[in-house]
PDB file of C-alpha atoms and ligand atoms in Angstrom:
ATOM      1  CA  UNK A   1      88.228  86.344 -10.481  1.00 50.00           C
ATOM      2  CA  UNK A   2      87.099  84.482  -7.402  1.00 56.00           C
ATOM      3  CA  UNK A   3      84.759  81.564  -7.838  1.00 79.00           C
ATOM      4  CA  UNK A   4      81.864  82.610  -5.617  1.00 93.00           C
ATOM      5  CA  UNK A   5      80.583  85.968  -4.416  1.00 96.00           C
ATOM      6  CA  UNK A   6      78.154  86.990  -1.722  1.00 97.00           C
ATOM      7  CA  UNK A   7      75.608  89.710  -2.271  1.00 97.00           C
ATOM      8  CA  UNK A   8      72.995  91.313  -0.072  1.00 98.00           C
ATOM      9  CA  UNK A   9      70.268  93.909  -0.091  1.00 98.00           C
ATOM     10  CA  UNK A  10      70.664  97.367   1.421  1.00 98.00           C
ATOM     11  CA  UNK A  11      69.493  96.299   4.931  1.00 98.00           C
ATOM     12  CA  UNK A  12      71.050  92.825   4.897  1.00 98.00           C
ATOM     13  CA  UNK A  13      67.835  90.808   5.418  1.00 98.00           C
ATOM     14  CA  UNK A  14      68.309  89.055   2.092  1.00 98.00           C
ATOM     15  CA  UNK A  15      71.574  87.447   1.082  1.00 98.00           C
ATOM     16  CA  UNK A  16      72.489  85.601  -2.083  1.00 98.00           C
ATOM     17  CA  UNK A  17      75.411  83.924  -3.720  1.00 98.00           C
ATOM     18  CA  UNK A  18      76.633  83.914  -7.280  1.00 97.00           C
ATOM     19  CA  UNK A  19      79.326  81.598  -8.611  1.00 96.00           C
ATOM     20  CA  UNK A  20      81.357  81.066 -11.747  1.00 93.00           C
ATOM     21  CA  UNK A  21      81.802  83.813 -14.315  1.00 92.00           C
ATOM     22  CA  UNK A  22      79.354  86.308 -15.773  1.00 94.00           C
ATOM     23  CA  UNK A  23      78.173  85.865 -19.358  1.00 92.00           C
ATOM     24  CA  UNK A  24      78.366  89.606 -19.975  1.00 93.00           C
ATOM     25  CA  UNK A  25      78.973  92.784 -18.026  1.00 96.00           C
ATOM     26  CA  UNK A  26      78.097  96.245 -19.191  1.00 97.00           C
ATOM     27  CA  UNK A  27      75.826  99.236 -18.860  1.00 98.00           C
ATOM     28  CA  UNK A  28      72.128  99.402 -19.697  1.00 97.00           C
ATOM     29  CA  UNK A  29      70.482 102.694 -20.657  1.00 98.00           C
ATOM     30  CA  UNK A  30      66.924 101.375 -21.134  1.00 96.00           C
ATOM     31  CA  UNK A  31      63.932 103.201 -19.675  1.00 96.00           C
ATOM     32  CA  UNK A  32      62.897 100.187 -17.581  1.00 96.00           C
ATOM     33  CA  UNK A  33      66.234  99.833 -15.780  1.00 96.00           C
ATOM     34  CA  UNK A  34      66.726 103.544 -15.224  1.00 96.00           C
ATOM     35  CA  UNK A  35      63.098 104.069 -14.192  1.00 96.00           C
ATOM     36  CA  UNK A  36      63.131 101.178 -11.738  1.00 96.00           C
ATOM     37  CA  UNK A  37      66.444 102.177 -10.194  1.00 95.00           C
ATOM     38  CA  UNK A  38      65.864 105.916 -10.319  1.00 95.00           C
ATOM     39  CA  UNK A  39      69.342 106.217 -11.806  1.00 95.00           C
ATOM     40  CA  UNK A  40      70.626 107.543 -15.151  1.00 96.00           C
ATOM     41  CA  UNK A  41      72.388 104.275 -15.993  1.00 97.00           C
ATOM     42  CA  UNK A  42      72.421 100.662 -14.827  1.00 97.00           C
ATOM     43  CA  UNK A  43      75.629  98.667 -14.380  1.00 97.00           C
ATOM     44  CA  UNK A  44      74.750  95.026 -15.026  1.00 97.00           C
ATOM     45  CA  UNK A  45      76.342  91.594 -14.905  1.00 97.00           C
ATOM     46  CA  UNK A  46      74.508  88.674 -16.488  1.00 96.00           C
ATOM     47  CA  UNK A  47      74.931  85.184 -15.007  1.00 96.00           C
ATOM     48  CA  UNK A  48      73.579  81.795 -16.062  1.00 95.00           C
ATOM     49  CA  UNK A  49      70.308  81.333 -14.169  1.00 95.00           C
ATOM     50  CA  UNK A  50      71.407  78.377 -12.033  1.00 94.00           C
ATOM     51  CA  UNK A  51      74.530  80.126 -10.699  1.00 96.00           C
ATOM     52  CA  UNK A  52      72.569  82.639  -8.595  1.00 97.00           C
ATOM     53  CA  UNK A  53      70.971  81.471  -5.332  1.00 97.00           C
ATOM     54  CA  UNK A  54      69.229  83.287  -2.488  1.00 98.00           C
ATOM     55  CA  UNK A  55      70.853  82.000   0.715  1.00 98.00           C
ATOM     56  CA  UNK A  56      69.014  84.025   3.374  1.00 98.00           C
ATOM     57  CA  UNK A  57      65.640  85.722   3.712  1.00 98.00           C
ATOM     58  CA  UNK A  58      63.980  84.232   0.615  1.00 97.00           C
ATOM     59  CA  UNK A  59      60.468  85.045   1.962  1.00 98.00           C
ATOM     60  CA  UNK A  60      61.520  88.701   2.102  1.00 98.00           C
ATOM     61  CA  UNK A  61      62.147  88.889  -1.636  1.00 98.00           C
ATOM     62  CA  UNK A  62      59.587  90.809  -3.671  1.00 98.00           C
ATOM     63  CA  UNK A  63      59.233  90.481  -7.430  1.00 98.00           C
ATOM     64  CA  UNK A  64      57.796  92.903  -9.946  1.00 97.00           C
ATOM     65  CA  UNK A  65      57.489  92.239 -13.664  1.00 97.00           C
ATOM     66  CA  UNK A  66      56.277  95.013 -15.929  1.00 95.00           C
ATOM     67  CA  UNK A  67      57.066  92.784 -18.913  1.00 95.00           C
ATOM     68  CA  UNK A  68      57.612  89.052 -19.378  1.00 95.00           C
ATOM     69  CA  UNK A  69      61.281  89.775 -20.134  1.00 93.00           C
ATOM     70  CA  UNK A  70      62.328  91.072 -16.736  1.00 96.00           C
ATOM     71  CA  UNK A  71      61.363  89.967 -13.213  1.00 98.00           C
ATOM     72  CA  UNK A  72      62.842  92.600 -10.919  1.00 98.00           C
ATOM     73  CA  UNK A  73      63.636  91.365  -7.419  1.00 98.00           C
ATOM     74  CA  UNK A  74      63.981  93.563  -4.377  1.00 98.00           C
ATOM     75  CA  UNK A  75      64.000  93.332  -0.572  1.00 98.00           C
ATOM     76  CA  UNK A  76      60.503  93.857   0.866  1.00 98.00           C
ATOM     77  CA  UNK A  77      62.006  95.430   3.982  1.00 98.00           C
ATOM     78  CA  UNK A  78      64.398  98.047   2.570  1.00 98.00           C
ATOM     79  CA  UNK A  79      63.307  98.156  -1.084  1.00 97.00           C
ATOM     80  CA  UNK A  80      66.893  97.556  -2.122  1.00 97.00           C
ATOM     81  CA  UNK A  81      67.716  96.082  -5.515  1.00 97.00           C
ATOM     82  CA  UNK A  82      68.713  92.413  -5.543  1.00 98.00           C
ATOM     83  CA  UNK A  83      68.674  91.077  -9.103  1.00 98.00           C
ATOM     84  CA  UNK A  84      66.668  90.931 -12.317  1.00 97.00           C
ATOM     85  CA  UNK A  85      65.587  87.597 -13.740  1.00 97.00           C
ATOM     86  CA  UNK A  86      65.471  87.455 -17.571  1.00 95.00           C
ATOM     87  CA  UNK A  87      63.740  84.098 -18.153  1.00 94.00           C
ATOM     88  CA  UNK A  88      63.706  84.439 -21.956  1.00 91.00           C
ATOM     89  CA  UNK A  89      67.494  84.767 -22.051  1.00 89.00           C
ATOM     90  CA  UNK A  90      68.132  82.227 -19.271  1.00 92.00           C
ATOM     91  CA  UNK A  91      70.190  84.720 -17.305  1.00 95.00           C
ATOM     92  CA  UNK A  92      69.970  86.693 -14.086  1.00 97.00           C
ATOM     93  CA  UNK A  93      71.266  90.247 -13.947  1.00 97.00           C
ATOM     94  CA  UNK A  94      73.098  90.941 -10.716  1.00 97.00           C
ATOM     95  CA  UNK A  95      74.142  94.569 -10.213  1.00 96.00           C
ATOM     96  CA  UNK A  96      77.810  94.419  -9.164  1.00 96.00           C
ATOM     97  CA  UNK A  97      77.085  97.249  -6.688  1.00 95.00           C
ATOM     98  CA  UNK A  98      75.237  94.801  -4.377  1.00 96.00           C
ATOM     99  CA  UNK A  99      77.882  92.051  -4.527  1.00 96.00           C
ATOM    100  CA  UNK A 100      80.966  92.037  -2.297  1.00 95.00           C
ATOM    101  CA  UNK A 101      84.222  91.966  -4.204  1.00 93.00           C
ATOM    102  CA  UNK A 102      82.755  91.653  -7.675  1.00 94.00           C
ATOM    103  CA  UNK A 103      84.617  93.954 -10.011  1.00 94.00           C
ATOM    104  CA  UNK A 104      82.523  95.437 -12.805  1.00 96.00           C
ATOM    105  CA  UNK A 105      84.378  94.926 -16.086  1.00 96.00           C
ATOM    106  CA  UNK A 106      82.025  96.405 -18.697  1.00 97.00           C
ATOM    107  CA  UNK A 107      82.269  95.118 -22.265  1.00 96.00           C
ATOM    108  CA  UNK A 108      79.451  97.090 -23.893  1.00 97.00           C
ATOM    109  CA  UNK A 109      76.591  99.539 -23.525  1.00 98.00           C
ATOM    110  CA  UNK A 110      73.050  98.379 -24.408  1.00 97.00           C
ATOM    111  CA  UNK A 111      69.938 100.415 -25.289  1.00 97.00           C
ATOM    112  CA  UNK A 112      72.209 103.408 -25.948  1.00 98.00           C
ATOM    113  CA  UNK A 113      69.460 104.862 -28.179  1.00 97.00           C
ATOM    114  CA  UNK A 114      67.568 105.904 -25.018  1.00 97.00           C
ATOM    115  CA  UNK A 115      70.599 107.173 -23.072  1.00 97.00           C
ATOM    116  CA  UNK A 116      70.312 110.243 -20.874  1.00 96.00           C
ATOM    117  CA  UNK A 117      74.073 110.542 -20.343  1.00 96.00           C
ATOM    118  CA  UNK A 118      76.937 109.879 -22.767  1.00 96.00           C
ATOM    119  CA  UNK A 119      79.822 107.620 -21.806  1.00 96.00           C
ATOM    120  CA  UNK A 120      82.824 108.255 -24.014  1.00 96.00           C
ATOM    121  CA  UNK A 121      84.720 105.148 -22.932  1.00 96.00           C
ATOM    122  CA  UNK A 122      85.376 103.587 -26.351  1.00 96.00           C
ATOM    123  CA  UNK A 123      83.222 100.512 -25.610  1.00 97.00           C
ATOM    124  CA  UNK A 124      80.695  99.294 -28.222  1.00 97.00           C
ATOM    125  CA  UNK A 125      77.373 101.149 -27.951  1.00 98.00           C
ATOM    126  CA  UNK A 126      74.469  98.970 -29.005  1.00 97.00           C
ATOM    127  CA  UNK A 127      71.343 100.778 -30.138  1.00 97.00           C
ATOM    128  CA  UNK A 128      69.336  98.034 -28.380  1.00 96.00           C
ATOM    129  CA  UNK A 129      70.873  94.595 -27.813  1.00 92.00           C
ATOM    130  CA  UNK A 130      73.625  92.591 -29.530  1.00 91.00           C
ATOM    131  CA  UNK A 131      72.260  90.273 -32.256  1.00 91.00           C
ATOM    132  CA  UNK A 132      73.095  87.125 -30.226  1.00 85.00           C
ATOM    133  CA  UNK A 133      70.810  88.459 -27.461  1.00 81.00           C
ATOM    134  CA  UNK A 134      67.886  89.051 -29.791  1.00 84.00           C
ATOM    135  CA  UNK A 135      68.629  92.691 -30.677  1.00 91.00           C
ATOM    136  CA  UNK A 136      69.361  94.484 -33.936  1.00 96.00           C
ATOM    137  CA  UNK A 137      73.121  94.394 -33.301  1.00 96.00           C
ATOM    138  CA  UNK A 138      73.278  97.976 -34.577  1.00 97.00           C
ATOM    139  CA  UNK A 139      75.816 100.217 -32.897  1.00 97.00           C
ATOM    140  CA  UNK A 140      75.834 103.961 -32.297  1.00 97.00           C
ATOM    141  CA  UNK A 141      78.678 106.496 -31.907  1.00 95.00           C
ATOM    142  CA  UNK A 142      80.062 107.290 -28.410  1.00 91.00           C
TER     143      UNK A 142
HETATM  144 ZN1   ZN B 201      66.791  94.707   2.681  1.00 73.97          ZN
HETATM  145 ZN1   ZN B 202      67.832  97.896 -19.051  1.00 73.97          ZN
END
């Protein structure tokens, strides 16, 4: 894996950089992610907070937090997804789809209890979150 990656919003007004290695990559099936994105599933990559930096268009970044757990950041011009700050966990979720050259290597599914589509890929399916991330650690069948 390369050391640093560049990401941008849909229109390109906002650019950011992420460096190092992700803490965890996977798929989230929670109602907040799918509802915000308007998608049946969310591919995520979690990075230590200080490894993600907005490098262009910072004033054009909007933030919405429905809960204290997730601050969802988007471009005010195009509405495109940028990242989701999870202050309680000390990580920022950067969707690999908005980062150039970042390969999504999923290790698990989270919040599989609220899935709308099944993914029979053999990866662990957490009912909510792994225990080390504050969840029950319970897993469900594919
Ligand atoms: Zn934009
Ligand atoms: Zn989610």
